[in-house]
Amino acid sequence: MTKIVDVHTHVYPPSYMDILRSRTTVPYVRTFPPDPSSRLIILPGEDDSGASSTVRGRPIGPEYFNISKKIAFMDDHGIDISVISLANPWLDFLPPDSALPTAQSVNDEMDRLCGTFPGRLYAFGTLPLSGSVDDIVQEVKRLSGLTWMRGVIMGTSGLGKGLDDPRLDLVWKALQETKQTVFLHPHYGLPKEYGHVLPLAMGFPMETTIAVSRMILSGVWDRWTELTVLLAHSGGTLPFLAGRLESCILHDGHMMKSLDVEKRRMVWDILKKNILLDAVAYGEAGLKAAVEVARRDRILFGTDHPFFPPLTKEDEVEQEKWLSVTANYKAIRAAFDKEGVEAVLGGNAVRLLRLHSEETTSAL
C-alpha cells in the first residue's frame, strides 16, 4: 500500500504568527478579555466589536504554528506525508514594498520546517501577490530551487482583480516553466451571516467555482496548456456545473465571437488534463462527481488541518480522531475500490507532486 499523503493541510509558521500578533486590523491575532485564549480574526465579518469574546474569529492554539503538533496529528491519523501550506489570507494584505522580503522569509522558514522532518513534510510556497509582477515571478523561480517546495498556494483574488487578470500571464508562464503546481484556495467574497457555516459550506466552494470559471473563460489554459492547478474542497461546485458552463459558452454568441475557436479548449478537456482536486468533500456523492470530471488518478487526499477540530476537549478525548478527517477517509473508501483508495490516499500525490515516496504499508 502506498503512503498516505495529506495535500490540504495548513501551518502558520512562527514568523507569520508574529506578523498577525503585531496587527490591529484584519487579519490579526489577539485576546478578548475575559477570555484568556488567543483568537484568530481573518475575515472582515469576524471583526465585530459588539460580539462576545467567544464568537469573534476562532481560537488559535499551538496546532496552528507548532510543527511538532502537525507531526503528532499525522501520527494519530495514519498520515505518512503532509504537503503543508500557509493558510489564508497568506500575504495578500501586505504593503507592496514588504511583500517580497516577507514571502522569501516565510518560504525559507517553511522549507526549514520541512527539513526538520525529512521525507514527512513538503510544502506549497506563498507568493508576494501585493508586490509587483516581477517580484512574484522572481519568487516563483526561487521556490523551484528550494528542497521541499512542490508548488505555490494562491487565493482567488490574484493581484486584486481575479485570476483572469492578464497581468498574471507572466506568473502562469513561470509556474508552467518550473512545473510547479498551483494550490488554489478560497478566502474572499463570502456571506457573513450564520457564523462560519455559510462562508465555509457555501461561500468557499462557490468562490472557487467562479474563480476557475473566469480562468477558463479568459483562456488561461488555452495559453498555458501545461499549467496544473489543484483545487481545494474538491473543486467547489465545478464538478456539478461543468456541463452547464460548457453549454453556456457554446450558446453565447458574444462569447463565441470573442474566442479563438481554433485554440479554445473544452471545459472537460481542461478538467481532465490541467485540474487536480483534493478529496476534502466529506461525502461519497461529492467525490463521485469529482471523479467524473477529473478522473480517479487526479484526486488527492486532504484533511484541512488544523481547521475543523473537535468542538470541545471532551469531544477530542471521546473521538480520538478528528471527525473531519475520518469523514473523508470514510467517503474515499465508499467511493472507490481498493486500487482507487490507495491512489487517492497517497499514490496520486506521490506521482503528481514528485514526493519520491517509497511504497510502504500504513495502518488507517
Tab-separated table of C-alpha atoms in Angstrom:
chain	number	residue	atom	x	y	z
A	1	MET	CA	0.000	0.000	0.000
A	2	THR	CA	1.277	3.465	-0.810
A	3	LYS	CA	1.999	6.017	1.839
A	4	ILE	CA	-0.901	8.234	2.877
A	5	VAL	CA	-0.375	11.846	1.776
A	6	ASP	CA	-2.272	14.909	3.001
A	7	VAL	CA	-2.106	17.682	0.379
A	8	HIS	CA	-4.511	20.091	2.108
A	9	THR	CA	-3.027	20.899	5.499
A	10	HIS	CA	-2.105	24.329	6.800
A	11	VAL	CA	0.501	25.953	9.034
A	12	TYR	CA	1.058	29.474	10.337
A	13	PRO	CA	4.831	29.400	10.937
A	14	PRO	CA	6.137	31.366	13.940
A	15	SER	CA	7.275	34.386	11.889
A	16	TYR	CA	3.802	34.678	10.343
A	17	MET	CA	2.231	34.475	13.795
A	18	ASP	CA	4.455	37.389	14.814
A	19	ILE	CA	3.015	39.396	11.910
A	20	LEU	CA	-0.563	38.580	12.917
A	21	ARG	CA	0.073	39.406	16.571
A	22	SER	CA	1.574	42.781	15.624
A	23	ARG	CA	-1.520	43.900	13.715
A	24	THR	CA	-4.678	45.714	14.865
A	25	THR	CA	-6.703	45.332	11.648
A	26	VAL	CA	-7.835	42.161	9.863
A	27	PRO	CA	-6.055	39.782	9.755
A	28	TYR	CA	-4.773	39.690	13.332
A	29	VAL	CA	-4.437	37.530	16.461
A	30	ARG	CA	-5.249	38.829	19.953
A	31	THR	CA	-7.103	38.067	23.147
A	32	PHE	CA	-10.529	39.458	24.032
A	33	PRO	CA	-10.982	39.595	27.824
A	34	PRO	CA	-12.385	37.976	29.832
A	35	ASP	CA	-11.481	35.046	27.520
A	36	PRO	CA	-7.707	34.499	28.018
A	37	SER	CA	-7.218	32.447	24.838
A	38	SER	CA	-5.832	33.893	21.619
A	39	ARG	CA	-8.273	34.247	18.728
A	40	LEU	CA	-7.634	34.413	15.004
A	41	ILE	CA	-9.528	37.062	13.028
A	42	ILE	CA	-9.039	36.563	9.282
A	43	LEU	CA	-12.386	37.629	7.796
A	44	PRO	CA	-13.869	41.150	7.996
A	45	GLY	CA	-17.175	39.678	9.179
A	46	GLU	CA	-15.427	38.288	12.257
A	47	ASP	CA	-14.175	41.710	13.355
A	48	ASP	CA	-17.283	42.783	15.259
A	49	SER	CA	-16.546	44.779	18.392
A	50	GLY	CA	-20.109	44.164	19.574
A	51	ALA	CA	-19.704	40.397	19.557
A	52	SER	CA	-18.800	38.424	22.658
A	53	SER	CA	-15.209	37.333	23.082
A	54	THR	CA	-16.075	33.714	22.275
A	55	VAL	CA	-17.633	34.360	18.859
A	56	ARG	CA	-15.010	36.688	17.367
A	57	GLY	CA	-12.938	34.669	14.930
A	58	ARG	CA	-11.787	31.285	16.171
A	59	PRO	CA	-9.455	30.035	18.914
A	60	ILE	CA	-5.883	29.547	17.765
A	61	GLY	CA	-3.508	27.249	19.618
A	62	PRO	CA	-0.151	25.563	19.005
A	63	GLU	CA	-1.679	23.180	16.453
A	64	TYR	CA	-1.585	26.142	14.062
A	65	PHE	CA	2.100	27.033	14.417
A	66	ASN	CA	3.996	24.256	16.248
A	67	ILE	CA	5.225	21.802	13.605
A	68	SER	CA	5.555	19.043	16.208
A	69	LYS	CA	1.776	19.270	16.678
A	70	LYS	CA	1.384	18.694	12.925
A	71	ILE	CA	3.505	15.557	13.122
A	72	ALA	CA	1.541	14.318	16.157
A	73	PHE	CA	-1.719	14.858	14.255
A	74	MET	CA	-0.307	12.920	11.298
A	75	ASP	CA	0.754	10.050	13.548
A	76	ASP	CA	-2.649	9.939	15.241
A	77	HIS	CA	-4.448	9.718	11.889
A	78	GLY	CA	-2.146	7.381	9.974
A	79	ILE	CA	-0.762	10.074	7.675
A	80	ASP	CA	2.772	9.481	6.409
A	81	ILE	CA	3.435	12.680	4.427
A	82	SER	CA	1.928	16.177	4.515
A	83	VAL	CA	2.326	18.925	1.932
A	84	ILE	CA	1.911	21.926	4.216
A	85	SER	CA	0.835	25.394	3.101
A	86	LEU	CA	0.299	28.787	4.671
A	87	ALA	CA	-3.401	29.243	5.417
A	88	ASN	CA	-5.458	32.179	4.204
A	89	PRO	CA	-5.143	35.115	3.936
A	90	TRP	CA	-1.495	34.377	3.057
A	91	LEU	CA	0.430	37.629	2.377
A	92	ASP	CA	-2.219	39.419	0.329
A	93	PHE	CA	-2.650	42.162	2.948
A	94	LEU	CA	0.985	43.333	2.989
A	95	PRO	CA	2.188	46.675	1.609
A	96	PRO	CA	3.869	46.215	-1.803
A	97	ASP	CA	7.359	47.100	-0.589
A	98	SER	CA	7.387	44.409	2.119
A	99	ALA	CA	5.674	41.641	0.140
A	100	LEU	CA	8.742	40.071	-1.496
A	101	PRO	CA	11.116	40.020	1.504
A	102	THR	CA	8.325	38.673	3.724
A	103	ALA	CA	7.440	35.957	1.201
A	104	GLN	CA	11.104	34.951	0.974
A	105	SER	CA	11.406	34.801	4.755
A	106	VAL	CA	8.194	32.814	5.269
A	107	ASN	CA	9.007	30.405	2.447
A	108	ASP	CA	12.516	29.808	3.737
A	109	GLU	CA	11.062	29.124	7.180
A	110	MET	CA	8.534	26.658	5.730
A	111	ASP	CA	11.322	24.890	3.841
A	112	ARG	CA	13.394	24.644	7.038
A	113	LEU	CA	10.408	23.259	8.958
A	114	CYS	CA	10.031	20.544	6.335
A	115	GLY	CA	13.718	19.758	6.648
A	116	THR	CA	13.329	19.038	10.363
A	117	PHE	CA	11.216	16.006	9.393
A	118	PRO	CA	12.791	14.987	6.066
A	119	GLY	CA	10.539	12.880	3.875
A	120	ARG	CA	7.468	13.531	6.010
A	121	LEU	CA	6.877	17.183	5.123
A	122	TYR	CA	6.821	19.029	1.800
A	123	ALA	CA	5.287	22.451	1.133
A	124	PHE	CA	3.474	24.812	-1.189
A	125	GLY	CA	5.109	28.230	-1.044
A	126	THR	CA	3.316	31.561	-0.769
A	127	LEU	CA	3.655	34.425	-3.238
A	128	PRO	CA	4.082	38.213	-2.750
A	129	LEU	CA	0.863	38.954	-4.638
A	130	SER	CA	0.613	42.529	-3.330
A	131	GLY	CA	4.017	43.259	-4.861
A	132	SER	CA	4.988	43.712	-8.487
A	133	VAL	CA	4.646	41.012	-11.130
A	134	ASP	CA	8.449	40.934	-11.387
A	135	ASP	CA	8.650	40.227	-7.640
A	136	ILE	CA	6.136	37.399	-7.950
A	137	VAL	CA	7.927	35.801	-10.904
A	138	GLN	CA	11.237	36.114	-9.056
A	139	GLU	CA	9.844	34.215	-6.075
A	140	VAL	CA	8.220	31.547	-8.262
A	141	LYS	CA	11.601	30.821	-9.825
A	142	ARG	CA	13.373	30.869	-6.465
A	143	LEU	CA	10.859	28.454	-4.936
A	144	SER	CA	11.616	25.894	-7.629
A	145	GLY	CA	15.121	25.569	-6.183
A	146	LEU	CA	14.102	25.020	-2.547
A	147	THR	CA	14.443	21.419	-1.402
A	148	TRP	CA	10.971	20.715	-0.048
A	149	MET	CA	8.803	23.049	-2.137
A	150	ARG	CA	6.404	21.468	-4.618
A	151	GLY	CA	4.356	24.436	-5.812
A	152	VAL	CA	2.523	27.505	-4.543
A	153	ILE	CA	-0.723	28.296	-2.771
A	154	MET	CA	-2.859	31.177	-4.065
A	155	GLY	CA	-6.155	32.804	-3.237
A	156	THR	CA	-8.784	33.676	-5.810
A	157	SER	CA	-8.046	37.415	-5.820
A	158	GLY	CA	-4.752	37.140	-7.682
A	159	LEU	CA	-3.311	40.633	-7.981
A	160	GLY	CA	-6.593	42.066	-6.706
A	161	LYS	CA	-8.701	41.723	-9.843
A	162	GLY	CA	-9.240	37.959	-10.089
A	163	LEU	CA	-7.370	35.113	-11.740
A	164	ASP	CA	-8.423	36.156	-15.258
A	165	ASP	CA	-6.254	39.274	-14.906
A	166	PRO	CA	-3.921	39.332	-17.976
A	167	ARG	CA	-1.140	40.699	-15.753
A	168	LEU	CA	-0.901	37.191	-14.284
A	169	ASP	CA	0.219	35.694	-17.595
A	170	LEU	CA	3.888	36.106	-16.674
A	171	VAL	CA	3.188	34.330	-13.371
A	172	TRP	CA	1.379	31.451	-15.101
A	173	LYS	CA	4.277	31.248	-17.570
A	174	ALA	CA	6.840	30.987	-14.764
A	175	LEU	CA	4.790	28.369	-12.928
A	176	GLN	CA	4.373	26.304	-16.083
A	177	GLU	CA	8.064	26.529	-16.973
A	178	THR	CA	9.151	25.476	-13.465
A	179	LYS	CA	6.479	22.730	-13.389
A	180	GLN	CA	5.058	23.907	-10.073
A	181	THR	CA	1.502	23.053	-9.073
A	182	VAL	CA	-0.802	25.892	-8.023
A	183	PHE	CA	-2.939	25.044	-4.979
A	184	LEU	CA	-5.970	27.309	-5.391
A	185	HIS	CA	-7.737	28.075	-2.123
A	186	PRO	CA	-10.718	30.387	-1.408
A	187	HIS	CA	-10.925	33.221	1.093
A	188	TYR	CA	-12.783	36.221	-0.346
A	189	GLY	CA	-16.348	37.279	-1.199
A	190	LEU	CA	-18.157	35.309	1.482
A	191	PRO	CA	-21.539	35.737	3.181
A	192	LYS	CA	-21.251	36.923	6.776
A	193	GLU	CA	-24.420	35.523	8.398
A	194	TYR	CA	-24.763	32.306	10.463
A	195	GLY	CA	-21.278	32.197	11.919
A	196	HIS	CA	-18.829	30.192	9.828
A	197	VAL	CA	-21.438	27.849	8.336
A	198	LEU	CA	-22.441	29.761	5.182
A	199	PRO	CA	-18.953	31.128	4.446
A	200	LEU	CA	-17.276	27.727	4.732
A	201	ALA	CA	-20.008	25.416	3.439
A	202	MET	CA	-21.300	27.556	0.557
A	203	GLY	CA	-19.122	30.653	0.166
A	204	PHE	CA	-15.777	28.872	-0.200
A	205	PRO	CA	-16.947	26.318	-2.824
A	206	MET	CA	-18.749	28.953	-4.901
A	207	GLU	CA	-15.758	31.285	-4.718
A	208	THR	CA	-13.501	28.551	-6.113
A	209	THR	CA	-16.012	27.686	-8.838
A	210	ILE	CA	-16.297	31.270	-10.044
A	211	ALA	CA	-12.532	31.882	-9.925
A	212	VAL	CA	-11.737	28.811	-12.029
A	213	SER	CA	-14.582	29.577	-14.447
A	214	ARG	CA	-13.079	33.032	-15.012
A	215	MET	CA	-9.723	31.420	-15.771
A	216	ILE	CA	-11.393	29.123	-18.299
A	217	LEU	CA	-13.428	31.912	-19.925
A	218	SER	CA	-10.397	34.202	-20.233
A	219	GLY	CA	-8.389	31.469	-21.970
A	220	VAL	CA	-5.720	30.947	-19.295
A	221	TRP	CA	-5.440	27.244	-20.138
A	222	ASP	CA	-5.648	27.933	-23.888
A	223	ARG	CA	-2.410	29.918	-23.489
A	224	TRP	CA	-0.743	27.872	-20.743
A	225	THR	CA	-1.658	24.327	-21.665
A	226	GLU	CA	0.675	22.690	-19.123
A	227	LEU	CA	-0.365	24.776	-16.099
A	228	THR	CA	-1.533	22.493	-13.277
A	229	VAL	CA	-3.923	23.738	-10.599
A	230	LEU	CA	-5.029	21.809	-7.510
A	231	LEU	CA	-8.484	22.950	-6.379
A	232	ALA	CA	-9.396	22.967	-2.698
A	233	HIS	CA	-12.584	21.351	-1.402
A	234	SER	CA	-12.952	19.025	-4.422
A	235	GLY	CA	-13.283	21.949	-6.806
A	236	GLY	CA	-16.268	23.541	-5.099
A	237	THR	CA	-19.351	23.148	-7.292
A	238	LEU	CA	-17.364	22.934	-10.527
A	239	PRO	CA	-17.806	19.146	-10.892
A	240	PHE	CA	-21.588	19.633	-10.805
A	241	LEU	CA	-21.693	22.726	-13.038
A	242	ALA	CA	-19.001	21.947	-15.638
A	243	GLY	CA	-21.553	20.760	-18.195
A	244	ARG	CA	-23.681	23.852	-17.678
A	245	LEU	CA	-20.627	26.088	-18.035
A	246	GLU	CA	-19.638	24.449	-21.331
A	247	SER	CA	-23.191	24.681	-22.668
A	248	CYS	CA	-23.496	28.360	-21.742
A	249	ILE	CA	-20.235	29.124	-23.566
A	250	LEU	CA	-21.411	27.340	-26.727
A	251	HIS	CA	-24.760	29.151	-26.667
A	252	ASP	CA	-23.428	32.650	-26.023
A	253	GLY	CA	-22.991	34.413	-29.357
A	254	HIS	CA	-20.912	37.262	-27.969
A	255	MET	CA	-18.634	34.834	-26.107
A	256	MET	CA	-18.097	32.606	-29.120
A	257	LYS	CA	-17.236	35.596	-31.336
A	258	SER	CA	-14.646	36.818	-28.849
A	259	LEU	CA	-12.932	33.433	-28.534
A	260	ASP	CA	-10.240	31.970	-30.740
A	261	VAL	CA	-12.325	28.941	-31.686
A	262	GLU	CA	-9.330	27.131	-33.164
A	263	LYS	CA	-7.388	27.315	-29.876
A	264	ARG	CA	-10.308	27.097	-27.453
A	265	ARG	CA	-10.221	24.016	-25.242
A	266	MET	CA	-13.434	22.484	-23.930
A	267	VAL	CA	-14.112	22.699	-20.200
A	268	TRP	CA	-13.987	18.887	-19.981
A	269	ASP	CA	-10.525	18.759	-21.569
A	270	ILE	CA	-9.126	21.297	-19.087
A	271	LEU	CA	-10.646	19.480	-16.118
A	272	LYS	CA	-9.131	16.157	-17.141
A	273	LYS	CA	-5.663	17.441	-18.078
A	274	ASN	CA	-4.911	20.550	-16.011
A	275	ILE	CA	-7.027	20.278	-12.866
A	276	LEU	CA	-6.318	18.260	-9.728
A	277	LEU	CA	-8.944	18.022	-6.992
A	278	ASP	CA	-8.421	17.384	-3.312
A	279	ALA	CA	-10.772	14.885	-1.656
A	280	VAL	CA	-11.967	17.273	1.062
A	281	ALA	CA	-15.633	16.654	0.250
A	282	TYR	CA	-16.782	14.881	3.439
A	283	GLY	CA	-19.172	12.693	1.441
A	284	GLU	CA	-19.333	9.963	-1.196
A	285	ALA	CA	-21.589	11.882	-3.606
A	286	GLY	CA	-19.208	14.829	-3.904
A	287	LEU	CA	-16.231	12.558	-4.539
A	288	LYS	CA	-18.049	10.631	-7.258
A	289	ALA	CA	-18.831	13.905	-9.017
A	290	ALA	CA	-15.160	14.868	-8.731
A	291	VAL	CA	-14.096	11.600	-10.346
A	292	GLU	CA	-16.485	12.135	-13.247
A	293	VAL	CA	-14.727	15.352	-14.248
A	294	ALA	CA	-11.098	14.869	-13.168
A	295	ARG	CA	-10.601	11.077	-13.213
A	296	ARG	CA	-9.573	8.939	-10.276
A	297	ASP	CA	-5.858	9.433	-10.863
A	298	ARG	CA	-6.162	13.193	-10.236
A	299	ILE	CA	-7.951	13.141	-6.859
A	300	LEU	CA	-5.754	13.695	-3.762
A	301	PHE	CA	-6.479	13.146	-0.064
A	302	GLY	CA	-6.598	16.138	2.289
A	303	THR	CA	-7.661	16.989	5.836
A	304	ASP	CA	-7.767	20.832	6.046
A	305	HIS	CA	-5.944	20.545	9.394
A	306	PRO	CA	-5.849	22.440	11.779
A	307	PHE	CA	-9.285	23.762	10.846
A	308	PHE	CA	-12.457	21.805	11.746
A	309	PRO	CA	-11.166	20.449	15.086
A	310	PRO	CA	-13.380	18.759	17.678
A	311	LEU	CA	-15.524	21.469	19.274
A	312	THR	CA	-14.542	20.718	22.868
A	313	LYS	CA	-11.755	18.982	24.748
A	314	GLU	CA	-14.316	16.369	25.769
A	315	ASP	CA	-15.150	15.728	22.099
A	316	GLU	CA	-11.451	15.402	21.304
A	317	VAL	CA	-10.982	12.767	24.030
A	318	GLU	CA	-14.115	10.848	23.049
A	319	GLN	CA	-13.463	10.933	19.298
A	320	GLU	CA	-9.753	10.042	19.493
A	321	LYS	CA	-9.549	11.017	15.807
A	322	TRP	CA	-10.910	14.209	14.261
A	323	LEU	CA	-14.352	13.725	12.716
A	324	SER	CA	-13.364	15.986	9.823
A	325	VAL	CA	-10.620	13.501	8.904
A	326	THR	CA	-12.475	10.260	9.500
A	327	ALA	CA	-15.379	11.575	7.393
A	328	ASN	CA	-13.019	11.988	4.429
A	329	TYR	CA	-11.495	8.534	4.969
A	330	LYS	CA	-14.989	7.038	5.063
A	331	ALA	CA	-16.088	8.849	1.903
A	332	ILE	CA	-12.989	7.719	-0.007
A	333	ARG	CA	-13.473	4.080	0.979
A	334	ALA	CA	-17.132	4.250	-0.067
A	335	ALA	CA	-16.441	5.927	-3.420
A	336	PHE	CA	-13.507	3.806	-4.670
A	337	ASP	CA	-12.368	0.210	-4.983
A	338	LYS	CA	-9.170	-0.927	-3.203
A	339	GLU	CA	-6.900	0.260	-6.008
A	340	GLY	CA	-8.681	3.604	-6.144
A	341	VAL	CA	-8.453	4.076	-2.381
A	342	GLU	CA	-4.676	3.587	-2.485
A	343	ALA	CA	-4.337	6.012	-5.396
A	344	VAL	CA	-6.406	8.776	-3.770
A	345	LEU	CA	-4.919	8.379	-0.292
A	346	GLY	CA	-1.344	8.721	-1.492
A	347	GLY	CA	-0.313	7.211	-4.801
A	348	ASN	CA	-1.605	10.109	-6.875
A	349	ALA	CA	0.112	12.742	-4.710
A	350	VAL	CA	3.438	10.895	-4.722
A	351	ARG	CA	3.369	10.738	-8.523
A	352	LEU	CA	1.937	14.158	-9.347
A	353	LEU	CA	3.846	16.201	-6.748
A	354	ARG	CA	7.132	14.286	-7.124
A	355	LEU	CA	7.327	13.281	-3.482
A	356	HIS	CA	9.623	10.364	-4.217
A	357	SER	CA	7.942	8.351	-1.513
A	358	GLU	CA	8.740	4.694	-1.087
A	359	GLU	CA	5.989	2.118	-1.087
A	360	THR	CA	5.085	1.072	2.413
A	361	THR	CA	2.231	-0.200	4.483
A	362	SER	CA	0.343	2.256	6.674
A	363	ALA	CA	-2.445	1.472	9.115
A	364	LEU	CA	-5.566	3.584	8.769
